C-alpha positions as a LaTeX table, in Angstrom:
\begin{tabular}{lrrr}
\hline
Residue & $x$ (\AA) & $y$ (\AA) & $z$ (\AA) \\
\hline
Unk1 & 0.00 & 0.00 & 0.00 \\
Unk2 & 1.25 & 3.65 & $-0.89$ \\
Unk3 & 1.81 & 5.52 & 2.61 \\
Unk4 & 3.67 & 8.62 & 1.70 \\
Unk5 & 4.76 & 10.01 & $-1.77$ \\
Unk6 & 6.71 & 13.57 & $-2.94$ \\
Unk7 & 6.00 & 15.23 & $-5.98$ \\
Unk8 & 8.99 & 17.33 & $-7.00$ \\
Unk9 & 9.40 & 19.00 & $-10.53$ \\
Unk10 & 12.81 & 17.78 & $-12.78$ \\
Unk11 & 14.36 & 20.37 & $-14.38$ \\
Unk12 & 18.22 & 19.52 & $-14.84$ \\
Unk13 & 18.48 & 22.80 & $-14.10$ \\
Unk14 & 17.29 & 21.64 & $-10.05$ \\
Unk15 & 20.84 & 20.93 & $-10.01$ \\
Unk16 & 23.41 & 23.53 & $-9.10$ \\
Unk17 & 25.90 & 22.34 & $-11.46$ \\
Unk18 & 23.62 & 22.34 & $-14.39$ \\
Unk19 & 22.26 & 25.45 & $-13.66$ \\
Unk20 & 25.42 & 27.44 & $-12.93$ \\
Unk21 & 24.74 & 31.00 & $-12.40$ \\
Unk22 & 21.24 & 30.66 & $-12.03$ \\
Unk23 & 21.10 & 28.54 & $-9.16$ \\
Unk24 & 20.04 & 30.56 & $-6.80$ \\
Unk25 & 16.58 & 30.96 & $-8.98$ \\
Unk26 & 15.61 & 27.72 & $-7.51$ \\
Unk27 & 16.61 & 27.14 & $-4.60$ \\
Unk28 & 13.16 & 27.51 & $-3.03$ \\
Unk29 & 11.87 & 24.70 & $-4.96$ \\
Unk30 & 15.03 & 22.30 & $-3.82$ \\
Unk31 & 14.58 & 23.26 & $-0.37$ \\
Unk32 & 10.86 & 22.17 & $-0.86$ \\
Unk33 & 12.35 & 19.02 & $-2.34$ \\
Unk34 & 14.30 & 17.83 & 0.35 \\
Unk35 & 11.73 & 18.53 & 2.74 \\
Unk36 & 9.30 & 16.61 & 0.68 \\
Unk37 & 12.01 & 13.68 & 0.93 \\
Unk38 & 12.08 & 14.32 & 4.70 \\
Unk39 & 8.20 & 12.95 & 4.62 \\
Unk40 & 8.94 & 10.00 & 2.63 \\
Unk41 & 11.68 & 9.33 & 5.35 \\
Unk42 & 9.50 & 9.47 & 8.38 \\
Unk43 & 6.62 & 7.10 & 6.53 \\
Unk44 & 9.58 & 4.52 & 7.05 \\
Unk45 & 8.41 & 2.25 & 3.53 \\
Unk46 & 9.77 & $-1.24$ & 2.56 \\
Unk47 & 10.21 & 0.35 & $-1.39$ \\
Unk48 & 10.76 & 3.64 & $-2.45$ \\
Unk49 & 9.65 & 4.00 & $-6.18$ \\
Unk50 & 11.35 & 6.59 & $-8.30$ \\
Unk51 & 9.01 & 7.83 & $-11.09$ \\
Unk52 & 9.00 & 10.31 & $-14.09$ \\
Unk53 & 8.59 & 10.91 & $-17.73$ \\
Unk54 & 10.47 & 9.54 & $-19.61$ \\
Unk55 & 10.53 & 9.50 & $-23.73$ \\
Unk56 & 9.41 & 5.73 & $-26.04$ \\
Unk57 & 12.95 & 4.47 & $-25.07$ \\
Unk58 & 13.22 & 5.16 & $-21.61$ \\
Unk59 & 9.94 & 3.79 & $-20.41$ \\
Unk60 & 9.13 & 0.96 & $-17.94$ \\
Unk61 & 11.84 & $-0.40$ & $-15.03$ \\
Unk62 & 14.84 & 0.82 & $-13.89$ \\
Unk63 & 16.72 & $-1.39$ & $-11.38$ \\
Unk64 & 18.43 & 0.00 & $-8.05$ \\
Unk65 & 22.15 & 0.62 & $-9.30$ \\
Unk66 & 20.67 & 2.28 & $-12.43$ \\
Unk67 & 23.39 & 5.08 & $-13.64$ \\
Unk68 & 22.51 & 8.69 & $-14.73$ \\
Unk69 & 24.32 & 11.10 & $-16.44$ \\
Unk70 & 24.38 & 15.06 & $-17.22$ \\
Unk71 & 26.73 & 14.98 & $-19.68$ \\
Unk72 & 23.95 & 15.58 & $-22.04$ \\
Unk73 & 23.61 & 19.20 & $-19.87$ \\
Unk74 & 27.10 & 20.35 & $-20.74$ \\
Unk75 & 28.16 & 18.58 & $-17.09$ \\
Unk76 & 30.10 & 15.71 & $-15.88$ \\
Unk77 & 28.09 & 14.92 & $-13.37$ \\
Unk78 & 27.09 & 10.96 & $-12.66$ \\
Unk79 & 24.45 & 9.86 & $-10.05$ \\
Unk80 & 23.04 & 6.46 & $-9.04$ \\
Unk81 & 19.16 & 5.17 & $-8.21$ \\
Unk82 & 19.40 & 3.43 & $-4.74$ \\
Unk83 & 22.51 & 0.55 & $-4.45$ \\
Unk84 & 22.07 & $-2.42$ & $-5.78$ \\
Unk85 & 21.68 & $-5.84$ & $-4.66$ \\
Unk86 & 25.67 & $-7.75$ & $-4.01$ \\
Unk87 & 25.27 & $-10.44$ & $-7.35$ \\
Unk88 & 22.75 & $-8.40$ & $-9.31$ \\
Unk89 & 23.55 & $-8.00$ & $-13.02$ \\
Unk90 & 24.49 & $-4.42$ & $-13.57$ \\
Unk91 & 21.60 & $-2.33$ & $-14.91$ \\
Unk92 & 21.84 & $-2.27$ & $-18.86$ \\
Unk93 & 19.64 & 1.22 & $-19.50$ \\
Unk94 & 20.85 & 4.46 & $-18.50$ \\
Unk95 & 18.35 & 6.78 & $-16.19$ \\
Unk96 & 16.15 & 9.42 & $-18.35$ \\
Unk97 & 16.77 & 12.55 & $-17.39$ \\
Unk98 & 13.94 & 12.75 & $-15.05$ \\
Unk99 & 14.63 & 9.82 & $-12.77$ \\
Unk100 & 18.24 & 11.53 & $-13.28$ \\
Unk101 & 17.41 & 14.35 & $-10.95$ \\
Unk102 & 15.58 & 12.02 & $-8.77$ \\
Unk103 & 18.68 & 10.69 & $-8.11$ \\
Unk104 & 20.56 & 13.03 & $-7.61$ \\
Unk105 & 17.68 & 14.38 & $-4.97$ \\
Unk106 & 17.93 & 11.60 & $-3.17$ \\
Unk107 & 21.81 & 11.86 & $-3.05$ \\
Unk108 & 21.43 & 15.42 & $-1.71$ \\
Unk109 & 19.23 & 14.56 & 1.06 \\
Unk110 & 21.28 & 11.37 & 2.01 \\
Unk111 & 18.77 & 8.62 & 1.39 \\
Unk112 & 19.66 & 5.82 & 3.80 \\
Unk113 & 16.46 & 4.09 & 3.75 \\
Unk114 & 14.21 & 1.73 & 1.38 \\
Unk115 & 15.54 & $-0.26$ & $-1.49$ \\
Unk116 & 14.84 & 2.38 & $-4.65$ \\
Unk117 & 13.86 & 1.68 & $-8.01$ \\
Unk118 & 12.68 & 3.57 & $-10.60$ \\
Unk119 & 9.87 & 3.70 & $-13.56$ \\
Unk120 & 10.12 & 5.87 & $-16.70$ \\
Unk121 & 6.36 & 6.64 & $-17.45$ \\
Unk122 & 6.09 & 7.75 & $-21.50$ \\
Unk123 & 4.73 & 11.53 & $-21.36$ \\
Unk124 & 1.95 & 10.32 & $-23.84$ \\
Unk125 & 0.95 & 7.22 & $-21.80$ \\
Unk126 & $-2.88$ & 7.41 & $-21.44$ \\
Unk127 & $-4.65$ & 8.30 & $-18.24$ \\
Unk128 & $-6.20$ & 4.62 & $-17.81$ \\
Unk129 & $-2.76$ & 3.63 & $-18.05$ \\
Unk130 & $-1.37$ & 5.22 & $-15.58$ \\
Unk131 & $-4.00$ & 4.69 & $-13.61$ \\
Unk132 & $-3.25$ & 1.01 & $-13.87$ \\
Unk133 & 0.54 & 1.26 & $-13.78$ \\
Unk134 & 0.19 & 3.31 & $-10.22$ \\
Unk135 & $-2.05$ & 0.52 & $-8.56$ \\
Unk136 & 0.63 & $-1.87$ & $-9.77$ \\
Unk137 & 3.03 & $-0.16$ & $-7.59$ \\
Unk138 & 1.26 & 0.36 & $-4.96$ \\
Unk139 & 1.35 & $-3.55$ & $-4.17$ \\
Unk140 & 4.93 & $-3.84$ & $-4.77$ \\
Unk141 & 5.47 & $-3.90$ & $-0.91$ \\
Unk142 & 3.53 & $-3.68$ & 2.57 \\
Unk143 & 4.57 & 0.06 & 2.97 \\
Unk144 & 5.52 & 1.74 & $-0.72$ \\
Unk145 & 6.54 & 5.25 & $-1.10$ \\
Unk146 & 6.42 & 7.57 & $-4.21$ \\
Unk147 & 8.71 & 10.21 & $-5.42$ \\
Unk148 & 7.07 & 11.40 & $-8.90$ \\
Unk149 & 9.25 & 13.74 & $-10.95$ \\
Unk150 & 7.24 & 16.18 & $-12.90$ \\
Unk151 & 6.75 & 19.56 & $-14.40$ \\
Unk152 & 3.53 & 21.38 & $-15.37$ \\
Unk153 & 3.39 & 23.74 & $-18.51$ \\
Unk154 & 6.14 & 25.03 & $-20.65$ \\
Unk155 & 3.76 & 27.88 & $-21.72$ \\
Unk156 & 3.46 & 30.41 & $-18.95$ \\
Unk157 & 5.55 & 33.19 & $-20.75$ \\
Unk158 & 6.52 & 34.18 & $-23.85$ \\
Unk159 & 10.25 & 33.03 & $-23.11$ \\
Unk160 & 9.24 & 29.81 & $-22.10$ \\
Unk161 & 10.12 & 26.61 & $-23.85$ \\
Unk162 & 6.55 & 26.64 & $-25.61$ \\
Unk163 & 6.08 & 30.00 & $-25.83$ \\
Unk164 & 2.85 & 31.80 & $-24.29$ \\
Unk165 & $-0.61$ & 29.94 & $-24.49$ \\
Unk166 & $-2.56$ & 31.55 & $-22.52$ \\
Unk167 & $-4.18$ & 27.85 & $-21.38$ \\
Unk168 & $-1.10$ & 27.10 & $-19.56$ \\
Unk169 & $-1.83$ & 29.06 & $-15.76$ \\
Unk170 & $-5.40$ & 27.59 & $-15.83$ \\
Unk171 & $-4.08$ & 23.96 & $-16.12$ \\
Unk172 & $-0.91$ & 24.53 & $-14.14$ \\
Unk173 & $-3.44$ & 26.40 & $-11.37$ \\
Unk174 & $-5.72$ & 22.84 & $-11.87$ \\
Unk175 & $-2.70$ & 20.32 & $-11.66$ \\
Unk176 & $-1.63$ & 22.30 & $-8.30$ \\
Unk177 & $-4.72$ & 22.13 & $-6.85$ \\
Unk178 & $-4.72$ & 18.63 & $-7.04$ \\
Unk179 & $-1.28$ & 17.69 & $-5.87$ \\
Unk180 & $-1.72$ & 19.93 & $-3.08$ \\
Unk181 & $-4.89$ & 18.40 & $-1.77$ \\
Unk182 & $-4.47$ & 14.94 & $-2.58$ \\
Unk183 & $-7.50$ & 15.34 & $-4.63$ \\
Unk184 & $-7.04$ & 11.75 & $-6.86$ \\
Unk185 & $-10.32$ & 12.62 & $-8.82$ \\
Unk186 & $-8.48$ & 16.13 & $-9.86$ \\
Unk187 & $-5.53$ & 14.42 & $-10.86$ \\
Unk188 & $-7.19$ & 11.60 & $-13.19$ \\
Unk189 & $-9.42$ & 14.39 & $-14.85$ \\
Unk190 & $-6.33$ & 15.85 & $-16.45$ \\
Unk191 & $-6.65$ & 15.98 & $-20.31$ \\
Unk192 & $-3.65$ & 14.71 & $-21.83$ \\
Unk193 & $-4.36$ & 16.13 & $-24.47$ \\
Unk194 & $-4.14$ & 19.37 & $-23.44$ \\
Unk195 & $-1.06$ & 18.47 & $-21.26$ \\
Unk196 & 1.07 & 17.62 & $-24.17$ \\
Unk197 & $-0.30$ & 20.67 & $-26.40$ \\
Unk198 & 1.08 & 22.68 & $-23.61$ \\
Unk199 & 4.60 & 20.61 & $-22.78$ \\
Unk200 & 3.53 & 19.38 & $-19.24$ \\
Unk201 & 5.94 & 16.54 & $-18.81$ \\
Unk202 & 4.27 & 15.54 & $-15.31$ \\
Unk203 & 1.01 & 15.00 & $-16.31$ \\
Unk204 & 1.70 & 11.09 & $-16.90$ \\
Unk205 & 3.67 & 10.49 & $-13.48$ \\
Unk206 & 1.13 & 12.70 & $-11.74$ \\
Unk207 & $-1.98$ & 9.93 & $-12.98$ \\
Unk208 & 0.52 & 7.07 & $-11.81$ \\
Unk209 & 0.44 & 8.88 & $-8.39$ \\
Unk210 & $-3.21$ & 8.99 & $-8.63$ \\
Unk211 & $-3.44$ & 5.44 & $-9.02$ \\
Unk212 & $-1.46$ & 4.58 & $-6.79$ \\
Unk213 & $-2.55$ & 6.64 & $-4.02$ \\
Unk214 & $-6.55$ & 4.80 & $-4.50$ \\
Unk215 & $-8.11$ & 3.61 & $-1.20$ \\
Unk216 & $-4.11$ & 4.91 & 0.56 \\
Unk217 & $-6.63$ & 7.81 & 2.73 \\
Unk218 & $-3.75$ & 10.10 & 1.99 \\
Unk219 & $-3.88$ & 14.08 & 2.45 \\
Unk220 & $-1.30$ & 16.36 & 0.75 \\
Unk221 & 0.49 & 19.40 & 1.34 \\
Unk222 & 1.85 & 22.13 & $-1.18$ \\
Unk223 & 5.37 & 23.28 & $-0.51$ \\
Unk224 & 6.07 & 24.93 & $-3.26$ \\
Unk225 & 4.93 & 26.18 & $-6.70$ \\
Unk226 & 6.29 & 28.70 & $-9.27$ \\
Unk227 & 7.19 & 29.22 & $-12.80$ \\
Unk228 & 10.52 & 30.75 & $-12.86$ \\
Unk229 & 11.45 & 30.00 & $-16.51$ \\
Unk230 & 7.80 & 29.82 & $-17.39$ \\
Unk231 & 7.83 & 26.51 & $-16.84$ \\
Unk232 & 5.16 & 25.51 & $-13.98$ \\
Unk233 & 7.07 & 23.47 & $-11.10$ \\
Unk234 & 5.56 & 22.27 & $-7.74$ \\
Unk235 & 6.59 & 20.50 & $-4.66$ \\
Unk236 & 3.97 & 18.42 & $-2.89$ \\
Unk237 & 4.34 & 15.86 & 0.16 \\
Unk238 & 1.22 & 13.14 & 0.72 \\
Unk239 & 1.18 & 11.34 & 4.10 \\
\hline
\end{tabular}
């Protein structure tokens, strides 16, 4: 059963390295992070579960030991998902970006606890999908915990990645509703449609959340939200 998950955007640009001179832009949201990592912590699970979008290549299973790099950001920066098992075959896929900065979240804030995997979830993946795919994970383990990598639009200015559409606060203002309030109903009810039109990478990982979290009783809490690049980020904890 899920008892705690973090919702944290994934930006390369999260980390310092990447993001050079502009670091200090964010550091609001990784402070967020970390203390969204600090609730997954204290739900003490058997299996932390590292999800995010990921393109047609990178989808499905990524084993603990799984390597990624952000050498594709201009860095040479390497991180790892979790540790794994003494005799396991060494992981043959390298982590999507995404599940990238997951990583290297987790290796800021020290993670000393659960076994970690993670899942790349296809940005286009329908909602009934993910629906399915989250109450999959869910029964991994007696206590399973959720960090789902995510951004919202890449429309909210005109210097954003997509430009201006002026749809892009109303579904960014809908999507942090939701993750805010736990509200699984909110969450399913996002068009995907729409979510792709406007560049919102989360939208799958979000509905994996939401079916994972079915029947969990969980509430949330909003840490954070902003759109500093005019890209819509949030930080969210469920207990």
């Amino acid at each position: 059963m899920l008892v705690a998950a973090a919702v944290c955007p994934c930006p390369p640009l999260l980390v310092p390295e990447v993001a050079a001179g502009a670091g200090p832009e964010l550091d609001a949201a990784r402070n967020a992070c970390l203390d969204a990592l600090g609730v997954l912590a204290a739900a003490k699970p058997d299996l932390l579960i590292v999800a995010g979008p990921a393109g047609p290549d990178e989808r499905g299973p990524f084993p603990a030991g799984s390597d990624g790099s952000f050498e594709g950001f201009g860095v040479g920066l390497t991180v790892r998902l979790g540790e794994a098992s003494t005799g396991s075959p060494a992981p043959e896929r390298p982590l999507p970006a995404s599940l990238a900065v997951g990583a290297w979240l987790l290796e800021l804030a020290r993670w000393s606890g659960a076994p970690v995997e993670g899942l790349g979830v296809e940005e286009q993946l329908a909602a009934d999908s993910c629906l399915r795919s989250g109450a999959g994970l869910a029964v991994r383990a007696e206590r399973v915990a959720l960090l789902v990598m995510g951004d919202g639009s890449a429309c909210r200015t005109v210097k954003a990645p997509g430009y201006l559409d002026e749809r892009a606060a109303d579904f960014d203002a809908a999507a942090v509703r939701a993750l805010g309030s736990a509200d699984l109903a909110a969450l399913s009810a996002l068009d995907a449609s729409l979510a792709y039109e406007l560049k919102a990478a989360g939208r799958a990982p979000w509905q994996v959340l939401a079916g994972a979290a079915r029947g969990a009783g969980l509430g949330g809490q909003l840490l954070y939200e902003g759109a500093p690049y005019g890209v819509g980020y949030a930080v969210a904890a469920w207990s």
